[in-house]
Short mmCIF file of C-alpha atoms in Angstrom, two decimals:
data_model
loop_
_atom_site.label_atom_id
_atom_site.label_comp_id
_atom_site.label_asym_id
_atom_site.label_seq_id
_atom_site.Cartn_x
_atom_site.Cartn_y
_atom_site.Cartn_z
CA VAL A 1 87.98 -132.16 162.79
CA VAL A 2 87.41 -130.71 158.88
CA ALA A 3 85.58 -134.13 158.47
CA ASP A 4 83.82 -137.81 160.18
CA LEU A 5 85.04 -139.49 156.39
CA HIS A 6 87.11 -139.15 154.52
CA PHE A 7 87.46 -140.30 150.94
CA ALA A 8 91.39 -141.47 149.82
CA PRO A 9 91.97 -142.79 146.35
CA THR A 10 95.12 -145.33 146.83
CA GLU A 11 95.89 -147.78 149.31
CA TRP A 12 99.02 -145.33 150.24
CA SER A 13 96.58 -142.11 150.88
CA ARG A 14 94.22 -144.35 153.88
CA GLN A 15 97.55 -145.61 155.49
CA ASN A 16 98.47 -141.52 155.69
CA LEU A 17 95.87 -140.71 157.04
CA LEU A 18 95.79 -144.02 159.33
CA ARG A 19 99.59 -141.86 160.42
CA GLU A 20 97.49 -139.05 161.19
CA ASN A 21 95.31 -140.93 164.21
CA THR A 22 91.91 -140.81 161.35
CA PRO A 23 90.11 -144.38 162.37
CA ASP A 24 90.52 -146.92 160.18
CA GLU A 25 86.46 -146.51 160.37
CA HIS A 26 86.45 -143.65 158.87
CA ILE A 27 88.14 -144.56 155.97
CA VAL A 28 87.17 -145.47 153.05
CA VAL A 29 89.25 -146.62 149.74
CA THR A 30 87.34 -145.66 146.61
CA GLY A 31 90.23 -145.81 143.95
CA ASN A 32 91.30 -142.48 141.48
CA PRO A 33 88.26 -141.82 139.35
CA ALA A 34 90.61 -139.63 136.46
CA ILE A 35 93.23 -142.98 136.88
CA ASP A 36 89.99 -145.14 136.99
CA ALA A 37 88.27 -143.44 134.06
CA LEU A 38 91.88 -144.03 131.11
CA HIS A 39 91.88 -147.15 132.54
CA TRP A 40 88.02 -147.77 131.43
CA VAL A 41 89.16 -145.46 128.90
CA VAL A 42 92.48 -146.79 126.86
CA GLN A 43 90.59 -150.64 127.08
CA GLN A 44 87.71 -148.66 124.15
CA PRO A 45 88.26 -149.51 120.36
CA PHE A 46 89.61 -146.93 119.08
CA ASP A 47 90.12 -145.87 114.91
CA PHE A 48 92.98 -142.85 115.58
CA LYS A 49 92.03 -141.89 111.62
CA THR A 50 88.84 -140.72 113.28
CA ILE A 51 90.18 -137.75 114.53
CA ASP A 52 92.67 -135.28 112.83
CA LEU A 53 95.76 -137.22 114.06
CA PRO A 54 98.64 -137.96 110.85
CA LEU A 55 101.85 -139.59 113.47
CA ALA A 56 98.93 -141.18 115.90
CA ALA A 57 97.58 -142.97 112.76
CA SER A 58 100.86 -143.85 110.98
CA THR A 59 101.66 -145.41 113.89
CA ASN A 60 99.25 -146.68 116.18
CA ARG A 61 100.31 -144.67 119.36
CA LEU A 62 99.29 -141.94 121.60
CA VAL A 63 100.89 -141.03 124.67
CA LEU A 64 98.22 -138.70 126.98
CA VAL A 65 99.30 -136.39 129.66
CA THR A 66 97.56 -134.76 131.95
CA ALA A 67 99.20 -131.80 134.68
CA HIS A 68 97.06 -130.01 137.17
CA ARG A 69 97.48 -127.55 139.64
CA ARG A 70 97.32 -127.11 143.27
CA GLU A 71 93.65 -125.44 144.25
#
Protein backbone atom coordinates (compact mmCIF):
# COMPACT_ATOMS: atom_id res chain seq x y z
CA VAL A 1 0.00 0.00 0.00
CA VAL A 2 1.47 3.34 -1.07
CA ALA A 3 -1.29 5.52 0.38
CA ASP A 4 -4.49 5.21 2.39
CA LEU A 5 -6.11 8.30 0.87
CA HIS A 6 -6.17 9.21 -2.79
CA PHE A 7 -6.94 12.77 -3.93
CA ALA A 8 -8.09 12.50 -7.53
CA PRO A 9 -8.28 15.70 -9.60
CA THR A 10 -11.13 14.44 -11.81
CA GLU A 11 -13.89 11.84 -11.92
CA TRP A 12 -11.91 10.12 -14.68
CA SER A 13 -8.96 9.81 -12.28
CA ARG A 14 -11.30 8.42 -9.63
CA GLN A 15 -12.52 5.78 -12.07
CA ASN A 16 -8.91 4.80 -12.79
CA LEU A 17 -8.29 4.30 -9.07
CA LEU A 18 -11.45 2.21 -8.77
CA ARG A 19 -10.26 0.03 -11.68
CA GLU A 20 -7.05 -0.51 -9.68
CA ASN A 21 -9.23 -1.83 -6.82
CA THR A 22 -8.80 1.22 -4.61
CA PRO A 23 -11.75 1.28 -2.20
CA ASP A 24 -14.20 4.06 -3.05
CA GLU A 25 -14.16 5.34 0.54
CA HIS A 26 -10.41 6.01 0.16
CA ILE A 27 -10.87 8.34 -2.84
CA VAL A 28 -11.70 12.05 -2.74
CA VAL A 29 -12.25 14.02 -5.96
CA THR A 30 -10.62 17.38 -5.26
CA GLY A 31 -10.54 19.09 -8.63
CA ASN A 32 -7.41 20.23 -10.43
CA PRO A 33 -5.93 23.29 -8.66
CA ALA A 34 -4.12 24.54 -11.78
CA ILE A 35 -7.20 24.31 -13.99
CA ASP A 36 -9.48 25.67 -11.26
CA ALA A 37 -7.14 28.65 -10.83
CA LEU A 38 -7.06 29.22 -14.60
CA HIS A 39 -10.87 29.23 -14.77
CA TRP A 40 -10.95 31.76 -11.92
CA VAL A 41 -8.37 34.04 -13.56
CA VAL A 42 -10.19 33.98 -16.90
CA GLN A 43 -13.30 35.39 -15.17
CA GLN A 44 -11.38 38.34 -13.68
CA PRO A 45 -11.33 41.71 -15.44
CA PHE A 46 -8.04 42.34 -17.18
CA ASP A 47 -6.77 45.40 -18.99
CA PHE A 48 -4.34 44.29 -21.68
CA LYS A 49 -2.82 47.76 -21.65
CA THR A 50 -1.21 47.08 -18.25
CA ILE A 51 1.36 44.74 -19.79
CA ASP A 52 3.66 45.26 -22.74
CA LEU A 53 1.89 43.02 -25.24
CA PRO A 54 0.79 45.28 -28.09
CA LEU A 55 -0.80 42.44 -30.08
CA ALA A 56 -2.92 41.36 -27.11
CA ALA A 57 -3.94 44.95 -26.45
CA SER A 58 -4.99 45.48 -30.07
CA THR A 59 -7.02 42.26 -30.36
CA ASN A 60 -8.09 41.86 -26.73
CA ARG A 61 -7.29 38.15 -27.12
CA LEU A 62 -4.69 36.12 -25.34
CA VAL A 63 -3.88 32.41 -25.45
CA LEU A 64 -2.21 30.80 -22.46
CA VAL A 65 -0.12 27.69 -23.08
CA THR A 66 1.37 25.70 -20.25
CA ALA A 67 3.71 22.74 -20.44
CA HIS A 68 4.53 20.28 -17.73
CA ARG A 69 7.20 17.67 -17.49
CA ARG A 70 6.89 14.51 -15.51
CA GLU A 71 9.00 14.36 -12.40
